[in-house]
Coordinates of C-alpha atoms in Angstrom, one line a residue:
M932 CA 26.5 -6.4 -36.6
A933 CA 23.5 -8.7 -36.6
K934 CA 20.2 -7.0 -36.1
L935 CA 18.3 -8.1 -32.9
T936 CA 14.7 -9.2 -33.4
S937 CA 11.9 -7.6 -31.5
D938 CA 11.3 -10.9 -29.6
T939 CA 14.9 -10.9 -28.4
I940 CA 14.7 -7.3 -27.3
W941 CA 11.6 -8.1 -25.2
E942 CA 13.2 -11.2 -23.7
L943 CA 16.2 -9.1 -22.7
A944 CA 13.9 -6.5 -21.2
A945 CA 11.9 -9.1 -19.3
S946 CA 15.2 -10.7 -18.0
E947 CA 16.4 -7.3 -16.8
V948 CA 13.1 -6.6 -14.9
L949 CA 13.2 -10.0 -13.3
S950 CA 16.8 -9.6 -12.3
R951 CA 16.0 -6.3 -10.6
E952 CA 13.0 -7.7 -8.7
N953 CA 15.1 -10.6 -7.5
G954 CA 17.7 -8.3 -6.1
A955 CA 20.5 -8.9 -8.6
P956 CA 23.5 -6.5 -8.3
E957 CA 23.7 -3.7 -10.8
E958 CA 26.3 -3.7 -13.5
D959 CA 27.6 -0.3 -12.3
G960 CA 29.8 -2.1 -9.7
A961 CA 30.4 -1.8 -6.0
D962 CA 31.7 1.7 -6.3
T963 CA 28.3 3.1 -7.4
V964 CA 25.5 3.8 -5.1
C965 CA 22.2 2.1 -5.9
E966 CA 19.1 4.1 -5.1
R967 CA 15.6 2.5 -4.6
S968 CA 12.3 3.9 -3.5
V969 CA 9.7 2.3 -1.3
F970 CA 6.2 3.8 -0.9
L971 CA 4.2 2.7 2.2
M972 CA 0.5 3.2 2.4
G973 CA -2.4 1.4 4.1
S974 CA -4.9 1.5 7.0
K975 CA -5.1 4.5 9.2
A976 CA -3.3 3.9 12.5
G977 CA -2.4 0.5 11.1
G978 CA 1.2 0.5 12.4
K979 CA 3.0 1.7 9.2
T980 CA 5.4 3.9 11.1
S981 CA 6.1 1.3 13.8
I982 CA 6.9 -1.4 11.2
L983 CA 9.1 1.0 9.2
L984 CA 11.1 2.0 12.2
R985 CA 11.6 -1.6 13.2
C986 CA 12.7 -2.5 9.7
L987 CA 15.3 0.3 9.8
D988 CA 16.5 -0.7 13.3
R989 CA 15.6 2.7 14.7
D990 CA 14.9 2.8 18.4
E991 CA 12.5 5.7 18.6
P992 CA 8.8 6.2 19.5
P993 CA 6.5 6.3 16.4
K994 CA 4.6 9.5 15.8
P995 CA 1.4 10.0 13.8
T996 CA 2.2 10.5 10.1
L997 CA 1.2 13.9 8.9
A998 CA -0.1 13.6 5.3
L999 CA 3.0 12.3 3.4
E1000 CA 6.3 11.9 5.1
Y1001 CA 9.8 11.1 3.8
T1002 CA 12.8 9.4 5.3
F1003 CA 15.7 7.3 4.0
G1004 CA 17.7 4.3 4.9
R1005 CA 21.3 3.3 4.0
R1006 CA 23.0 0.0 3.9
A1007 CA 26.6 -0.9 2.9
R1008 CA 27.0 -3.9 0.6
G1009 CA 30.3 -4.8 2.3
H1010 CA 33.3 -3.5 4.3
N1011 CA 34.6 -0.1 3.2
T1012 CA 32.0 0.2 0.4
L1013 CA 29.5 2.9 -0.5
K1014 CA 26.1 2.6 1.1
D1015 CA 23.0 2.0 -1.0
V1016 CA 20.2 4.4 -0.4
A1017 CA 16.5 3.6 0.0
H1018 CA 14.1 6.6 -0.3
L1019 CA 11.1 5.8 1.9
W1020 CA 7.7 7.6 1.6
E1021 CA 4.8 7.0 4.0
L1022 CA 1.3 8.1 3.3
G1023 CA -0.8 8.9 6.4
G1024 CA -4.6 9.2 6.9
G1025 CA -5.6 5.9 5.5
T1026 CA -7.5 6.5 2.2
S1027 CA -8.4 10.2 2.9
L1028 CA -5.1 11.5 1.4
S1029 CA -4.8 9.1 -1.6
D1030 CA -4.4 12.1 -4.0
L1031 CA -0.8 12.5 -2.6
I1032 CA 0.2 9.2 -4.2
Q1033 CA 1.3 11.2 -7.2
I1034 CA 4.2 12.7 -5.3
P1035 CA 6.4 9.6 -4.7
I1036 CA 5.2 7.8 -7.8
T1037 CA 7.1 9.6 -10.6
P1038 CA 8.6 8.4 -13.9
A1039 CA 12.1 9.1 -12.6
A1040 CA 11.6 6.9 -9.5
L1041 CA 9.6 4.2 -11.2
R1042 CA 12.4 2.0 -12.4
F1043 CA 13.4 1.1 -8.8
L1044 CA 10.1 1.7 -7.1
S1045 CA 8.1 -0.8 -5.0
V1046 CA 5.0 -0.5 -2.9
I1047 CA 4.2 -1.8 0.6
L1048 CA 0.5 -1.9 1.5
I1049 CA -0.1 -2.3 5.2
L1050 CA -3.6 -3.5 6.2
D1051 CA -4.9 -3.6 9.8
L1052 CA -6.0 -7.2 10.4
S1053 CA -7.8 -6.1 13.6
K1054 CA -10.2 -4.0 11.6
P1055 CA -11.5 -6.2 8.8
N1056 CA -14.6 -4.1 8.2
T1057 CA -12.4 -1.4 6.6
L1058 CA -9.8 -3.7 5.1
W1059 CA -11.2 -4.3 1.6
A1060 CA -12.2 -0.7 1.1
T1061 CA -8.8 0.5 2.1
M1062 CA -7.0 -2.0 0.0
E1063 CA -9.2 -1.3 -3.1
K1064 CA -9.1 2.5 -3.0
L1065 CA -5.3 2.8 -2.4
L1066 CA -4.4 0.2 -5.0
H1067 CA -6.8 1.7 -7.6
A1068 CA -5.5 5.2 -6.9
A1069 CA -1.9 4.0 -7.5
Q1070 CA -2.8 2.1 -10.6
A1071 CA -4.7 5.1 -12.0
H1072 CA -1.6 7.2 -11.5
F1073 CA 0.6 4.6 -13.2
E1074 CA -1.8 4.6 -16.2
K1075 CA -1.8 8.4 -16.3
M1076 CA 2.0 8.4 -16.4
S1077 CA 2.0 5.8 -19.2
S1078 CA -0.4 7.9 -21.2
Q1079 CA 1.7 11.1 -20.7
A1080 CA 4.9 9.2 -21.6
Q1081 CA 3.4 7.9 -24.8
K1082 CA 2.2 11.4 -25.8
S1083 CA 5.5 13.2 -25.2
K1084 CA 8.9 12.7 -26.7
S1085 CA 10.5 12.9 -23.2
G1086 CA 8.5 9.9 -22.2
A1087 CA 10.7 7.7 -24.4
K1088 CA 13.2 7.5 -21.7
Y1089 CA 10.7 5.8 -19.4
Q1090 CA 8.9 3.8 -22.0
N1091 CA 10.1 0.4 -20.7
P1092 CA 9.0 0.6 -17.1
V1093 CA 5.8 2.5 -17.8
H1094 CA 4.7 0.8 -21.0
S1095 CA 1.3 -0.9 -20.6
T1096 CA 1.7 -0.4 -16.8
A1097 CA 2.4 -4.1 -16.4
R1098 CA 5.2 -6.1 -14.9
V1099 CA 6.8 -8.8 -16.9
L1100 CA 6.4 -12.2 -15.2
P1101 CA 8.2 -15.4 -16.0
K1102 CA 6.4 -17.8 -18.3
D1103 CA 6.0 -20.4 -15.6
Y1104 CA 4.5 -17.9 -13.0
P1105 CA 1.4 -19.6 -11.5
D1106 CA -1.9 -18.6 -13.2
R1107 CA 0.0 -16.1 -15.3
E1108 CA -2.9 -15.6 -17.7
L1109 CA -5.5 -15.1 -15.0
I1110 CA -3.9 -12.5 -12.8
S1111 CA -3.4 -8.7 -13.1
P1112 CA 0.1 -8.0 -11.8
F1113 CA 0.6 -4.7 -10.0
P1114 CA 2.8 -2.3 -12.1
V1115 CA 5.7 -2.5 -9.6
P1116 CA 6.7 -5.0 -7.0
L1117 CA 4.1 -5.1 -4.2
L1118 CA 4.2 -6.4 -0.6
I1119 CA 1.0 -6.7 1.3
V1120 CA 1.5 -6.7 5.1
G1121 CA -1.3 -7.7 7.5
S1122 CA -0.5 -5.8 10.7
K1123 CA -1.5 -6.4 14.3
Y1124 CA -1.5 -10.2 14.0
D1125 CA -1.6 -10.4 17.8
L1126 CA -5.1 -8.9 17.8
F1127 CA -6.1 -11.0 14.8
Q1128 CA -5.3 -14.2 16.7
E1129 CA -8.2 -13.5 19.0
F1130 CA -10.8 -13.8 16.2
H1131 CA -12.9 -16.8 15.7
S1132 CA -11.3 -19.4 13.4
D1133 CA -14.0 -19.0 10.7
K1134 CA -13.4 -15.2 10.5
K1135 CA -9.6 -15.7 10.4
K1136 CA -10.0 -18.1 7.6
V1137 CA -12.1 -15.6 5.5
I1138 CA -9.5 -12.9 6.0
S1139 CA -6.5 -15.1 5.4
K1140 CA -7.9 -16.7 2.2
T1141 CA -9.1 -13.3 0.9
L1142 CA -5.7 -11.7 1.3
R1143 CA -4.1 -14.7 -0.3
F1144 CA -6.3 -14.2 -3.3
V1145 CA -5.7 -10.5 -3.5
A1146 CA -1.9 -11.0 -3.2
H1147 CA -1.8 -13.7 -5.9
Y1148 CA -4.1 -11.6 -8.2
Y1149 CA -1.6 -8.7 -8.0
A1150 CA 1.5 -10.9 -8.1
A1151 CA 2.4 -9.6 -4.7
S1152 CA 4.1 -11.1 -1.6
L1153 CA 2.0 -11.4 1.6
I1154 CA 3.0 -11.6 5.3
F1155 CA 1.1 -11.3 8.5
T1156 CA 3.1 -9.6 11.3
S1157 CA 3.1 -7.9 14.7
I1158 CA 5.5 -5.5 16.3
K1159 CA 5.1 -7.6 19.4
S1160 CA 6.7 -10.6 17.8
E1161 CA 10.5 -10.5 17.1
S1162 CA 10.2 -13.6 14.8
L1163 CA 7.5 -12.1 12.6
M1164 CA 9.3 -8.7 12.5
S1165 CA 12.5 -10.4 11.4
K1166 CA 10.7 -12.1 8.5
T1167 CA 9.0 -8.8 7.7
K1168 CA 12.3 -7.0 7.7
S1169 CA 13.6 -9.6 5.2
F1170 CA 10.8 -8.7 2.7
F1171 CA 11.4 -5.0 3.3
S1172 CA 15.2 -5.3 2.8
H1173 CA 14.6 -7.1 -0.5
L1174 CA 12.6 -4.2 -1.8
A1175 CA 14.6 -1.4 -0.2
F1176 CA 18.2 -2.7 -0.8
G1177 CA 17.9 -5.6 -3.2
L1178 CA 18.8 -8.3 -0.7
E1179 CA 17.7 -11.9 -1.1
K1180 CA 14.2 -12.4 0.1
G1181 CA 13.4 -15.1 2.6
K1182 CA 12.1 -18.4 1.3
T1183 CA 9.8 -19.1 4.3
M1184 CA 6.3 -19.9 3.4
C1185 CA 3.2 -20.7 5.5
C1186 CA -0.4 -21.0 4.4
D1187 CA -1.8 -22.6 7.5
P1188 CA -4.8 -20.4 8.7
G1189 CA -3.8 -21.1 12.3
K1190 CA -0.4 -19.6 11.8
P1191 CA 0.9 -16.2 10.5
T1192 CA 0.5 -16.2 6.7
I1193 CA 3.9 -15.8 4.8
I1194 CA 3.8 -16.2 1.0
P1195 CA 6.5 -14.8 -1.3
A1196 CA 5.2 -13.7 -4.7
G1197 CA 4.9 -16.6 -7.2
S1198 CA 4.6 -19.2 -4.5
D1199 CA 0.8 -19.4 -4.4
S1200 CA -1.9 -20.4 -6.9
F1201 CA -5.7 -20.2 -7.2
S1202 CA -6.0 -24.0 -7.0
Q1203 CA -4.2 -23.9 -3.6
I1204 CA -6.2 -21.0 -2.3
G1205 CA -9.5 -22.6 -3.3
S1206 CA -13.0 -21.0 -3.5
P1207 CA -14.3 -18.2 -1.2
P1208 CA -15.2 -19.6 2.2
L1209 CA -18.9 -19.2 2.2
T1210 CA -21.3 -22.0 3.2
D1211 CA -24.6 -20.3 4.0
V1212 CA -25.4 -18.9 0.6
D1213 CA -25.3 -20.0 -3.1
I1214 CA -22.3 -18.2 -4.7
T1215 CA -24.1 -17.8 -8.0
S1216 CA -26.7 -15.7 -6.2
L1217 CA -24.1 -13.0 -5.6
H1218 CA -24.0 -12.0 -9.3
A1219 CA -20.3 -11.3 -9.3
K1220 CA -18.8 -9.7 -12.5
N1221 CA -15.5 -11.5 -12.1
P1222 CA -13.5 -13.6 -9.6
K1223 CA -12.2 -10.5 -7.7
D1224 CA -15.7 -9.1 -7.4
L1225 CA -16.9 -12.5 -6.1
W1226 CA -14.2 -12.5 -3.3
K1227 CA -15.2 -8.9 -2.5
K1228 CA -18.9 -9.7 -2.2
V1229 CA -18.1 -12.8 0.0
F1230 CA -15.7 -10.8 2.2
E1231 CA -18.1 -7.9 2.7
R1232 CA -20.9 -10.3 3.5
V1233 CA -18.9 -11.4 6.5
F1234 CA -17.4 -8.0 7.2
P1235 CA -19.7 -5.2 6.0
N1236 CA -17.8 -2.2 4.7
E1237 CA -17.3 0.6 7.1
G1238 CA -14.9 2.5 4.8
A1239 CA -17.5 5.0 3.7
S1240 CA -18.2 6.2 7.2
E1241 CA -14.5 6.7 7.8
Q1242 CA -14.4 9.0 4.7
R1243 CA -17.3 11.1 6.0
E1244 CA -15.6 11.5 9.4
L1245 CA -12.4 12.8 7.9
K1246 CA -13.8 15.6 5.8
D1247 CA -12.2 18.1 8.3
P1248 CA -8.7 16.9 9.2
A1249 CA -8.5 19.6 11.9
K1250 CA -11.0 17.5 13.9
D1251 CA -9.1 14.2 13.4
P1252 CA -7.9 13.0 16.9
Q1253 CA -4.8 11.6 15.3
Y1254 CA -3.4 15.1 14.8
S1255 CA -4.5 16.6 18.2
E1256 CA -2.5 19.4 19.7
P1257 CA -4.1 20.4 23.1
Q1258 CA -2.8 24.0 23.2
I1259 CA -3.5 24.7 19.5
D1260 CA -6.9 23.0 19.7
A1261 CA -7.9 25.0 22.8
M1262 CA -6.9 28.3 21.0
R1263 CA -8.8 27.1 17.9
A1264 CA -11.9 26.4 19.9
Q1265 CA -11.7 29.9 21.5
K1266 CA -11.3 31.5 18.1
D1267 CA -14.3 29.5 16.8
Q1268 CA -16.4 30.8 19.6
E1269 CA -15.3 34.3 18.9
L1270 CA -16.2 33.9 15.3
E1271 CA -19.6 32.6 16.1
Q1272 CA -20.2 35.5 18.5
Y1273 CA -19.1 37.9 15.7
K1274 CA -21.5 36.3 13.3
R1275 CA -24.4 36.7 15.7
N1276 CA -23.5 40.3 16.4
A1277 CA -23.2 41.0 12.7
T1278 CA -26.6 39.4 12.1
K1279 CA -28.2 41.6 14.7
S1280 CA -26.6 44.7 13.2
W1281 CA -27.9 43.9 9.7
K1282 CA -31.4 43.2 11.1
G1283 CA -31.3 46.6 12.9
L1284 CA -30.3 48.3 9.6
E1285 CA -33.2 46.6 7.8
L1286 CA -35.7 47.8 10.4
E1287 CA -34.5 51.4 10.2
T1288 CA -34.9 51.5 6.5

């Protein structure tokens, strides 16, 4: 038996990864259930649950996501065949609960894991901070798993998908040497496009071009959507079904700033995106460390970051209106008053003891 060279092995591995990302059927056959995992995260109250329910064709009212929630979807490949399963995790609270990322992102799930980042287009002042913190938190966890796998013998089983925490892209992928692919397939969804349409054209251009840059930099797909548009939700569902069930992804593409942006991964390039849209300042004066930092500085010049204030407001989740429960909150307020009264009485008692002594 001829010995395979290391180059051949890596080519085979790359081919397998690309095949999985393109939704190719597994060799196990139609009588074997294929399980994939999709992790949704993004802007607080950005419409994650509503979009997920629509993609699953579930006619039920969305409820606020409490921390991290799990559900699943099933889809048959054909008549009288087993149904493939999609394990679906949704992170609530925006960036405040990013530590919970480690729960759905595990070595066992990594081989068929993908991530959907949903960003609220109607709140651009928190958009970059939300995107940056969540993606960095996920990447840090991927790197941690890679380090642990390399240090333990049991990690050998997952060495291929975790090794170097980088996806293998085809050699003809646009700007292949200039981008930093996300470790697993990534879909960026700009939600609430109906509200975004009301923005001034210059602001819409900044948001659209910036998200195109971010998506291309991470080798991700990008789509703007609204639950109020059947057409956009149909296209969004196509991207979702590709990640969740391995179906063919749509080939629709639109880069027109006046229309909803739809760009499958690998269809864009830095030359098509162009430079950051800023005319009132010399770009060199921004002292950016790299292209991504430059886009961040330009974006936050137009939309100053409000993410830090959001973090301060969410230090006590019990006071978050998203999780309000009138009866429980009323009882909590009563108990808080009783506690304060107890503290005051206790203070008076201690002062009385001190005077007596």
